[in-house]
């Protein structure tokens, strides 16, 4: 993520603490920071305070000349040592061009600290009242506000509103009643574990500490969101639980996972242990991996249990969630209550309402009324070579279908598509998915799983208007794919934990299907590519998806006449021996249909003329099955080129597009 710092001419990138970096201002090793590739410096987020300072027109050690901030180190013709302290300066320093002398940032900070006049009993340095311009986070509330107090020596930041929350430099707290706790403002001492003994998170600048017990507690646990010393009337346990506020190793009886800090314990049950989060586990919930409600049970009970989410073994001597209707179904406690699995609703005491999810009403043995169509539909077993299913936008061919009974209406559905439920639970969303015809959406719809645009067909949507096409929402886990020997599981990726698709090589930040054991991952676009495809120009033979092969010679695409990488996936005809890029066969718009449109006024036109038009963006001949024509008659070869020519298209859509092979430079 790139952003601008105050009074710095270049964009800087955010650098995470875990990446490890040396700050060009201080000698500390805490917190996230910024990196400027142009000036080649890295700086802590808090040390970036230096960019908010004006050039110094006066300094006690250098009166009469202006000191300016430099970000590329001491100039070659000057002594790189600080004029005041004698230490070597870093990339960031203050410089006098007249006297050719340099001052390091720590000496400048000392100067501001000496000018500070605000004294608070809980901090040993005077503080500056400063306008942060929303760039610095408060050490108490962790939010960004305009103004607050700043210590230039400790880089301590406290908003005006948060000062009142800090009562004094020493407190007595029920989590550590034996000794008073002292407020530290420059981080945990080196002789202690820097983690908070209550929540287990690493402490920041501001914390409470007991030097006799080496006990640390962050501001959140001490002031903002303190845990309760005892818990009663819980869903998962009948006795009162008591907090043990110390770092200790244990195994949680509710989930079977290890813990290392401040568990809740039940003395009456021979010291059963609970993670703080597990003490609040719900009793009855809905999960998106199963159609029935599941209930918490302790212990789960003997059996060979496999989790229905992660497909790992469940230790039956601990707590887990199980289904009363499906005796062999169970889920780990942690898996069942993940944000991407559970919708957050506790259903204990809530009557279960059985919804009617049938998509049609049977009128007789051969006639139905489907909820997406106004007319009755009749069972049809006659081959329909030119008819396209309104749901999946694939040819009906010889498949059994339901066809509108009115002769002047061409609405038709595959029998399997007609049976798609109106509502379903699916691992792609913790909320139930509702089936809707695409015609109800005015703009083009992008599938949240595969990032593909689709303009026709049916779509499954959440109430938050997240859409998933039929291919992605029909995947079940474990998922068996022909490109890999093992089953693939759905993986919701954590922040900054990207996975690269084995086929297309594109990094995915949100969801993938993968085999963790083999480090093998597929994005949803590649995982749902059709295994066989028919194109008009290869009418007699189906095209088959090949998952790459070792070849001595070069392969060439029969459509764009450019080289095909034999190590990646491609389509081939086993009879003709032709090879084709995946993009050249399927394009980048799903469910494309003659006469369809996206974005209200961009028409999809069959690309079947003898002369191929030129794309308005890449200026290449349009080689796909469809071309896009907008309201000013501009022609585009693909959605990729269309999105790059329109300034109002979002950056996300542009980043995730795949360039057509014929447009490679």
XYZ file of C-alpha atoms in Angstrom:
665
model
C 0.000 0.000 0.000
C 1.504 3.348 -1.079
C 0.775 6.680 0.598
C 2.171 10.153 1.051
C 3.953 11.473 4.139
C 3.645 15.091 5.198
C 6.272 17.249 3.434
C 7.881 14.329 1.584
C 7.790 14.408 -2.205
C 7.771 10.632 -2.834
C 5.232 7.921 -2.148
C 6.171 5.509 0.644
C 5.178 1.883 1.234
C 3.923 0.454 4.508
C 6.398 -1.961 6.123
C 5.275 -4.488 8.734
C 7.181 -5.004 11.973
C 7.595 -8.727 11.273
C 9.513 -7.937 8.074
C 12.339 -6.548 10.184
C 13.896 -3.201 9.326
C 16.297 -0.628 10.724
C 14.730 2.741 11.424
C 16.694 5.734 10.117
C 15.669 7.818 13.133
C 15.797 5.664 16.266
C 17.587 2.500 17.379
C 14.425 0.722 18.486
C 12.885 -2.373 16.885
C 9.149 -1.978 17.438
C 6.108 -1.153 15.361
C 5.284 -0.869 11.693
C 6.864 1.751 9.502
C 7.315 3.281 6.059
C 9.831 2.706 3.305
C 10.801 5.150 0.548
C 12.419 3.300 -2.344
C 13.454 6.572 -3.992
C 15.409 7.861 -0.978
C 16.271 4.369 0.305
C 15.170 4.898 3.910
C 12.889 3.100 6.359
C 11.293 4.755 9.352
C 8.919 3.760 12.133
C 5.400 5.104 11.813
C 5.875 7.120 15.014
C 9.293 8.409 14.016
C 7.648 9.804 10.867
C 6.707 12.636 13.256
C 9.886 14.251 11.948
C 8.168 14.953 8.617
C 5.580 17.062 10.411
C 8.253 19.426 11.711
C 9.106 22.591 9.885
C 12.626 23.501 8.845
C 14.415 24.841 11.913
C 15.146 28.540 11.632
C 16.833 28.571 15.026
C 18.567 26.018 17.192
C 20.531 26.689 20.398
C 23.662 25.150 18.890
C 23.325 26.837 15.504
C 21.853 30.315 15.514
C 21.264 32.339 12.365
C 20.956 29.648 9.685
C 18.139 27.329 8.658
C 18.440 23.591 9.259
C 16.684 21.457 6.635
C 15.608 17.830 6.779
C 17.494 15.523 4.377
C 16.375 11.974 3.578
C 19.363 10.700 1.579
C 22.150 10.955 4.141
C 24.853 13.523 4.766
C 26.088 15.280 1.612
C 29.424 13.981 0.305
C 31.312 17.205 1.036
C 30.385 17.221 4.755
C 31.392 15.392 7.927
C 28.718 12.653 8.426
C 29.025 12.908 12.220
C 26.502 14.884 14.263
C 27.749 18.354 15.180
C 26.383 17.951 18.729
C 26.750 14.344 19.918
C 29.503 13.151 17.583
C 27.630 10.037 16.480
C 27.374 9.006 12.857
C 24.180 10.329 11.296
C 21.729 8.098 9.439
C 19.829 8.623 6.194
C 17.520 11.129 7.899
C 19.240 14.165 9.400
C 19.126 17.947 9.608
C 21.694 19.892 7.571
C 22.926 23.467 7.265
C 23.965 24.157 3.684
C 25.848 27.320 4.699
C 28.006 25.831 7.430
C 27.979 22.319 5.955
C 27.237 20.720 9.325
C 24.838 17.914 10.231
C 22.645 17.101 13.217
C 21.084 13.724 13.815
C 17.370 13.360 14.504
C 17.763 12.318 18.153
C 19.446 15.642 18.944
C 16.631 17.485 17.193
C 14.105 15.510 19.251
C 15.994 16.466 22.434
C 15.679 20.081 21.381
C 11.897 19.777 21.065
C 11.678 17.862 24.339
C 13.498 20.673 26.156
C 10.993 23.153 24.729
C 8.026 21.101 25.897
C 6.189 22.494 28.906
C 3.327 20.039 29.498
C 3.984 17.807 32.507
C 1.899 14.752 33.402
C 2.498 12.685 36.524
C 2.404 9.415 34.610
C 5.270 10.271 32.250
C 8.854 11.246 33.065
C 9.363 13.538 30.033
C 7.550 16.777 29.201
C 5.027 16.448 26.366
C 4.253 18.493 23.275
C 0.701 19.316 22.233
C 0.716 18.542 18.535
C -1.467 18.295 15.425
C -0.869 14.792 14.031
C -2.949 15.247 10.847
C -4.365 11.734 11.428
C -0.977 10.093 10.752
C -0.152 8.711 14.216
C -2.056 6.189 16.320
C -2.747 6.808 19.978
C -1.012 4.374 22.366
C -4.188 4.164 24.468
C -7.059 3.787 21.980
C -5.017 2.788 18.868
C -7.056 5.218 16.759
C -5.911 8.136 14.594
C -7.039 11.636 15.568
C -5.868 15.140 14.746
C -4.382 16.401 17.977
C -2.812 15.004 21.113
C 0.277 14.768 23.286
C 3.609 13.586 21.919
C 6.899 12.713 23.599
C 9.704 13.292 21.114
C 12.100 11.141 23.140
C 9.872 8.077 23.661
C 7.616 8.528 20.594
C 4.662 8.230 22.961
C 1.331 9.383 21.455
C -1.764 10.054 23.575
C -4.873 11.846 22.341
C -6.360 14.626 24.411
C -9.477 12.537 25.040
C -7.443 9.552 26.265
C -5.392 11.356 28.894
C -8.268 11.090 31.368
C -8.222 7.289 31.027
C -4.717 7.142 32.505
C -5.410 7.664 36.203
C -1.897 7.714 37.594
C 1.602 6.351 37.215
C 0.761 3.498 39.639
C -2.432 1.495 40.060
C -3.765 -1.487 41.985
C -5.489 -3.918 39.663
C -7.548 -7.034 40.498
C -5.604 -9.063 37.920
C -2.470 -8.561 40.019
C -3.630 -7.629 43.493
C -0.422 -8.632 45.294
C 1.605 -5.636 44.113
C 0.894 -2.235 42.562
C 1.468 -1.905 38.825
C 3.593 0.898 37.424
C 2.833 2.607 34.140
C 5.675 2.270 31.625
C 5.725 4.490 28.568
C 8.714 3.154 26.650
C 7.880 -0.524 26.307
C 8.385 -3.663 28.394
C 11.758 -4.090 30.142
C 14.273 -6.421 28.485
C 14.174 -8.856 31.403
C 10.484 -9.709 30.870
C 8.420 -11.468 28.248
C 7.021 -8.585 26.144
C 3.616 -10.261 25.853
C 0.645 -9.175 27.920
C 0.041 -11.798 30.611
C -3.736 -11.506 30.149
C -4.400 -11.438 26.388
C -1.084 -12.797 25.108
C -0.598 -9.941 22.615
C 2.726 -8.168 22.372
C 2.730 -5.007 24.447
C 3.401 -1.594 22.894
C 4.968 1.548 24.356
C 2.312 1.975 27.019
C 1.754 -0.820 29.554
C 1.452 -1.603 33.255
C 4.269 -3.592 34.862
C 5.210 -5.264 38.141
C 9.004 -5.364 38.517
C 8.792 -7.921 41.339
C 6.828 -10.521 39.378
C 7.872 -9.490 35.833
C 4.180 -9.117 35.140
C 3.021 -7.117 32.089
C -0.469 -5.957 31.178
C -1.316 -3.844 28.156
C -3.627 -0.832 28.213
C -6.496 -2.736 26.610
C -6.634 -5.310 29.393
C -6.000 -2.797 32.165
C -8.352 0.010 31.133
C -10.177 -0.259 27.806
C -11.528 -3.829 27.619
C -10.662 -5.674 30.827
C -11.611 -9.323 31.160
C -13.899 -10.373 34.010
C -12.344 -12.140 36.986
C -15.137 -14.715 37.049
C -17.776 -15.930 34.613
C -21.073 -17.640 35.349
C -24.232 -18.697 33.488
C -22.222 -19.714 30.441
C -23.519 -21.732 27.500
C -20.691 -24.271 27.494
C -20.183 -24.916 31.203
C -22.488 -25.122 34.193
C -20.070 -23.853 36.897
C -18.447 -20.496 37.563
C -15.094 -20.024 35.839
C -12.252 -18.021 37.400
C -9.508 -16.197 35.507
C -5.887 -17.195 36.211
C -4.003 -13.986 35.244
C -0.576 -15.398 34.408
C 1.431 -16.845 31.548
C 1.030 -20.613 31.668
C 0.734 -23.532 29.282
C -2.520 -25.511 29.204
C -4.843 -27.440 26.901
C -8.318 -25.949 26.515
C -11.066 -28.445 27.345
C -13.544 -26.627 25.101
C -11.544 -26.807 21.863
C -8.592 -29.146 22.468
C -6.025 -26.505 21.449
C -3.015 -25.399 23.485
C -2.873 -22.043 25.248
C -0.117 -20.054 26.889
C -1.755 -17.216 28.833
C -4.464 -16.434 31.405
C -7.036 -19.228 31.040
C -10.377 -19.443 32.772
C -10.550 -22.466 35.035
C -13.230 -24.451 36.845
C -12.099 -25.523 40.315
C -15.142 -27.799 40.805
C -14.217 -29.846 37.717
C -10.619 -30.559 38.731
C -9.280 -27.465 37.015
C -10.801 -27.671 33.582
C -9.184 -24.970 31.440
C -10.761 -22.657 28.889
C -9.321 -20.107 26.498
C -10.845 -16.707 27.194
C -12.681 -16.836 23.850
C -13.761 -20.448 24.330
C -15.481 -19.594 27.607
C -17.997 -17.614 25.538
C -18.645 -20.296 22.902
C -22.270 -20.416 21.676
C -24.381 -23.511 22.261
C -26.362 -23.815 18.997
C -25.334 -22.280 15.672
C -25.619 -22.533 11.903
C -22.420 -23.064 9.895
C -21.975 -22.650 6.165
C -20.463 -26.112 5.694
C -23.596 -27.970 6.784
C -27.332 -27.696 6.125
C -28.455 -28.429 9.721
C -27.831 -26.663 12.993
C -24.893 -27.899 15.074
C -24.650 -27.919 18.878
C -21.722 -27.748 21.284
C -21.010 -30.981 23.112
C -18.451 -31.799 25.824
C -16.887 -34.229 25.479
C -17.646 -35.110 21.882
C -17.518 -38.806 22.727
C -15.714 -41.878 21.332
C -15.488 -42.282 17.577
C -13.304 -41.628 14.552
C -14.285 -38.009 14.057
C -13.156 -35.821 11.149
C -13.850 -32.066 11.155
C -16.331 -31.000 8.479
C -14.411 -27.745 7.878
C -10.661 -28.447 7.994
C -10.929 -32.245 7.506
C -8.451 -32.917 10.296
C -9.005 -35.414 13.098
C -11.006 -34.318 16.166
C -9.852 -35.424 19.611
C -13.154 -36.710 21.005
C -12.118 -36.196 24.660
C -12.554 -32.420 24.224
C -15.480 -30.212 23.235
C -16.718 -29.874 19.633
C -19.856 -29.170 17.607
C -22.002 -32.017 16.262
C -25.219 -32.453 14.304
C -28.123 -34.309 15.906
C -29.561 -35.162 12.475
C -26.274 -36.470 11.014
C -24.687 -38.758 13.627
C -21.253 -38.805 11.942
C -20.883 -35.058 11.439
C -18.770 -32.910 13.779
C -16.635 -29.746 13.654
C -13.783 -28.452 15.776
C -14.937 -25.717 18.158
C -12.493 -23.241 16.650
C -13.442 -24.145 13.054
C -17.181 -23.864 13.739
C -16.883 -20.343 15.182
C -14.571 -18.861 12.560
C -15.881 -15.602 11.075
C -15.957 -17.100 7.580
C -17.929 -20.158 8.809
C -20.402 -18.852 11.420
C -22.694 -15.844 10.950
C -22.296 -14.837 14.608
C -25.860 -15.686 15.672
C -26.529 -17.770 18.803
C -29.598 -19.947 18.173
C -30.086 -21.498 21.604
C -33.758 -21.051 22.452
C -34.578 -19.798 18.942
C -37.195 -22.025 17.249
C -35.935 -23.531 14.005
C -37.973 -22.433 11.005
C -37.936 -24.816 8.066
C -37.849 -22.697 4.914
C -39.298 -23.817 1.619
C -36.254 -23.810 -0.668
C -37.831 -25.773 -3.510
C -37.391 -23.759 -6.726
C -40.614 -24.875 -8.380
C -44.092 -26.211 -7.784
C -45.077 -29.489 -9.432
C -48.321 -29.054 -11.375
C -48.322 -32.634 -12.674
C -45.747 -35.246 -13.635
C -44.457 -33.207 -16.580
C -45.265 -29.565 -15.762
C -43.747 -27.174 -13.214
C -44.002 -23.510 -12.254
C -40.470 -22.209 -11.594
C -40.024 -19.229 -9.291
C -37.899 -17.385 -11.877
C -40.436 -17.594 -14.716
C -43.996 -16.400 -15.108
C -45.224 -19.270 -17.329
C -45.563 -22.989 -16.747
C -42.697 -25.166 -17.986
C -42.924 -28.652 -19.449
C -40.450 -31.533 -19.212
C -38.547 -31.795 -22.480
C -36.436 -34.793 -23.566
C -35.885 -33.676 -27.166
C -32.368 -32.594 -28.182
C -32.149 -28.799 -28.313
C -28.998 -28.035 -30.293
C -29.372 -24.258 -30.462
C -31.111 -23.579 -27.151
C -29.186 -22.042 -24.242
C -30.048 -22.701 -20.600
C -31.102 -19.474 -18.879
C -29.366 -20.517 -15.642
C -25.892 -21.790 -16.631
C -25.850 -20.284 -20.175
C -24.670 -23.591 -21.671
C -26.234 -25.448 -24.613
C -29.131 -27.745 -23.730
C -27.943 -30.380 -26.254
C -29.322 -33.804 -25.393
C -29.822 -33.137 -21.678
C -33.305 -33.308 -20.178
C -34.748 -29.836 -19.751
C -37.800 -27.827 -18.756
C -39.112 -25.617 -21.543
C -41.682 -22.825 -21.381
C -45.103 -24.118 -22.428
C -45.852 -20.991 -24.458
C -44.772 -21.269 -28.070
C -43.613 -17.658 -28.310
C -41.401 -17.884 -25.168
C -37.943 -19.437 -25.468
C -37.178 -19.695 -21.707
C -35.541 -23.066 -21.029
C -33.610 -24.675 -18.151
C -31.598 -27.834 -17.782
C -33.384 -30.190 -15.428
C -30.427 -29.991 -13.029
C -30.474 -26.165 -13.161
C -34.230 -26.109 -12.574
C -33.608 -28.052 -9.363
C -31.118 -25.559 -7.911
C -32.463 -24.632 -4.435
C -33.721 -21.093 -3.823
C -31.531 -20.887 -0.723
C -28.452 -22.792 0.315
C -25.559 -22.686 2.713
C -22.118 -22.672 1.157
C -18.583 -22.256 2.449
C -18.100 -19.099 0.352
C -20.201 -17.015 2.755
C -21.307 -17.325 6.393
C -24.701 -15.924 5.337
C -27.176 -18.073 3.379
C -27.059 -17.656 -0.397
C -30.197 -16.809 -2.372
C -30.676 -17.781 -6.011
C -31.555 -14.907 -8.352
C -31.738 -14.454 -12.119
C -28.966 -12.207 -13.401
C -31.565 -9.993 -15.094
C -32.346 -8.505 -11.672
C -28.873 -6.939 -11.581
C -28.540 -3.723 -13.584
C -24.746 -3.591 -13.681
C -22.274 -6.320 -14.507
C -21.812 -8.792 -11.680
C -18.411 -9.952 -10.501
C -18.164 -13.260 -8.690
C -16.509 -12.732 -5.303
C -14.785 -16.107 -5.530
C -13.245 -16.147 -9.032
C -13.255 -12.368 -9.761
C -14.805 -13.081 -13.152
C -17.425 -10.852 -14.731
C -20.615 -12.576 -15.833
C -23.519 -10.962 -17.599
C -26.175 -13.691 -17.931
C -27.461 -16.686 -16.032
C -28.423 -17.260 -12.406
C -26.432 -16.018 -9.445
C -26.295 -16.878 -5.748
C -26.192 -13.726 -3.591
C -25.968 -12.772 0.057
C -28.114 -10.061 1.625
C -24.935 -7.917 1.531
C -25.050 -8.179 -2.267
C -22.009 -10.404 -2.569
C -22.479 -12.519 -5.695
C -21.204 -15.967 -6.633
C -21.695 -17.614 -10.003
C -23.105 -21.124 -10.322
C -19.740 -22.738 -11.008
C -18.086 -21.418 -7.852
C -21.146 -21.923 -5.650
C -21.490 -25.548 -6.813
C -18.040 -26.582 -5.529
C -18.057 -28.873 -2.524
C -15.152 -29.703 -0.231
C -13.046 -31.699 -0.183
C -12.685 -30.794 -3.861
C -11.117 -33.263 -6.278
C -9.353 -31.634 -9.230
C -7.664 -33.433 -12.100
C -4.485 -31.379 -11.765
C -3.567 -32.722 -8.323
C -3.492 -36.134 -6.647
C -4.915 -34.959 -3.308
C -8.201 -33.346 -2.403
C -8.229 -29.544 -2.197
C -9.780 -27.600 0.670
C -11.277 -24.122 0.764
C -8.856 -21.691 2.409
C -9.808 -18.223 3.626
C -6.494 -16.351 3.566
C -5.304 -14.131 6.373
C -4.074 -10.595 5.768
C -0.648 -10.533 4.069
C -0.710 -14.319 3.495
C -1.068 -14.476 -0.268
C -1.093 -17.745 -2.206
C -0.046 -18.126 -5.839
C -2.232 -20.070 -8.249
C -0.379 -23.077 -9.619
C -1.739 -22.481 -13.123
C -1.956 -18.764 -13.881
C 0.658 -17.579 -11.357
C -1.557 -14.776 -10.033
C -1.311 -14.019 -6.306
C -4.577 -14.391 -4.418
C -5.235 -12.375 -1.249
C -8.655 -13.654 -0.159
C -9.664 -17.238 -1.043
C -8.120 -20.262 -2.764
C -8.590 -24.000 -3.045
C -5.464 -25.757 -1.891
C -3.509 -28.685 -0.563
C -1.419 -27.357 2.305
C 0.620 -30.558 2.513
C 1.932 -30.088 -1.041
C 1.828 -26.276 -1.062
C -0.475 -26.531 -4.098
C -3.093 -23.825 -4.622
C -5.626 -22.903 -7.293
C -7.709 -19.777 -7.577
C -11.416 -20.265 -8.249
C -11.130 -19.135 -11.858
C -8.681 -21.904 -12.742
C -10.319 -24.502 -10.483
C -13.657 -24.097 -12.297
C -12.366 -24.131 -15.874
C -14.450 -26.590 -17.914
C -12.640 -29.853 -18.685
C -14.181 -30.083 -22.159
C -15.313 -27.234 -24.414
C -16.821 -27.026 -27.884
C -16.087 -24.130 -30.209
C -17.842 -23.525 -33.551
C -14.576 -23.704 -35.505
C -13.820 -27.154 -33.996
C -17.383 -28.450 -34.239
C -16.545 -32.089 -34.779
C -14.166 -32.499 -31.849
C -14.335 -31.416 -28.193
C -11.403 -29.484 -26.726
C -9.907 -30.993 -23.568
C -8.113 -29.140 -20.776
C -4.474 -30.286 -20.403
C -2.731 -29.537 -17.093
C 0.678 -28.935 -18.647
C 3.273 -31.358 -19.942
C 6.969 -31.629 -20.689
C 7.610 -30.953 -24.365
C 10.807 -30.684 -26.396
C 9.378 -28.400 -29.073
C 7.254 -25.255 -29.036
C 3.445 -25.219 -28.964
C 1.449 -22.564 -30.802
C -2.094 -21.420 -30.149
C -4.361 -22.118 -33.128
C -6.478 -19.022 -32.413
C -4.021 -16.179 -31.677
C -1.007 -17.851 -33.379
C 1.235 -17.062 -30.439
C 3.363 -19.460 -28.448
C 1.657 -21.611 -25.804
C 3.619 -22.455 -22.654
C 3.391 -26.239 -22.476
C 4.152 -26.206 -18.730
C 0.930 -24.312 -17.961
C -2.634 -25.353 -18.703
C -3.962 -25.244 -22.242
C -6.771 -26.700 -24.298
C -6.056 -29.306 -26.933
C -7.914 -31.469 -29.424
C -6.756 -35.059 -29.181
C -7.878 -35.767 -32.750
C -6.504 -32.640 -34.480
C -3.507 -32.070 -32.191
C -4.141 -28.314 -31.956
C -3.255 -26.388 -28.779
C -4.989 -23.238 -27.553
C -4.510 -20.753 -24.742
C -7.116 -21.036 -21.992
C -7.951 -17.353 -22.459
C -8.444 -17.777 -26.209
C -11.012 -20.525 -25.542
C -13.026 -19.250 -22.549
C -12.265 -15.488 -22.534
C -12.688 -13.386 -19.402
C -16.485 -12.978 -19.294
C -18.439 -15.898 -17.910
C -21.853 -16.860 -19.270
C -21.338 -14.687 -22.347
C -24.337 -14.866 -24.643
C -25.169 -13.124 -27.970
C -27.221 -10.046 -27.213
C -26.030 -9.899 -23.615
C -24.711 -6.737 -22.020
C -22.657 -5.538 -19.077
C -22.614 -2.203 -17.299
C -26.059 -1.356 -18.694
C -24.937 -0.256 -22.134
C -21.919 -2.358 -23.185
C -23.110 -4.978 -25.648
C -21.630 -8.431 -26.237
C -21.446 -9.058 -29.992
C -20.445 -12.410 -31.597
C -17.030 -12.115 -33.214
C -17.935 -14.124 -36.309
C -17.105 -11.805 -39.195
C -14.355 -12.588 -41.676
C -12.452 -9.393 -40.767
C -11.632 -9.052 -37.084
C -12.011 -5.504 -35.638
C -9.209 -3.714 -33.775
C -9.433 -3.318 -30.000
C -9.695 0.285 -28.816
C -7.241 -0.420 -25.947
C -4.547 -2.869 -27.102
C -4.973 -2.105 -30.843
C -4.802 -5.798 -31.668
C -7.309 -7.726 -33.752
C -10.112 -9.100 -31.551
C -9.681 -12.877 -31.536
C -12.134 -14.060 -28.863
C -15.627 -15.441 -29.423
C -17.193 -12.126 -28.351
C -16.328 -8.465 -28.638
C -17.535 -5.623 -26.403
C -19.128 -2.549 -27.966
C -19.899 0.460 -25.784
C -22.403 3.266 -26.360
C -19.902 5.331 -28.416
C -19.190 2.363 -30.692
C -15.714 1.683 -29.240
C -14.690 -1.967 -29.683
C -12.839 -4.017 -27.057
C -11.423 -7.524 -27.383
C -11.958 -8.424 -23.722
C -13.196 -7.154 -20.380
C -9.525 -6.664 -19.466
C -9.086 -4.051 -22.211
C -12.485 -2.493 -21.551
C -11.684 -1.952 -17.851
C -8.355 -0.317 -18.636
C -9.859 2.203 -21.014
C -12.505 3.446 -18.601
C -11.290 5.882 -15.895
C -14.268 5.119 -13.650
C -13.391 1.427 -13.369
C -12.130 0.572 -9.892
C -8.467 -0.210 -9.275
C -9.446 -3.634 -7.882
C -11.054 -4.659 -11.169
C -7.961 -3.558 -13.067
C -5.526 -5.361 -10.763
C -7.276 -8.714 -10.995
C -7.720 -8.789 -14.780
C -5.869 -11.237 -17.014
C -4.239 -9.848 -20.141
C -5.253 -11.578 -23.406
C -2.342 -13.514 -24.998
C -2.594 -11.480 -28.185
C -2.143 -8.225 -26.247
C 1.204 -9.150 -24.652
C 3.877 -6.599 -25.462
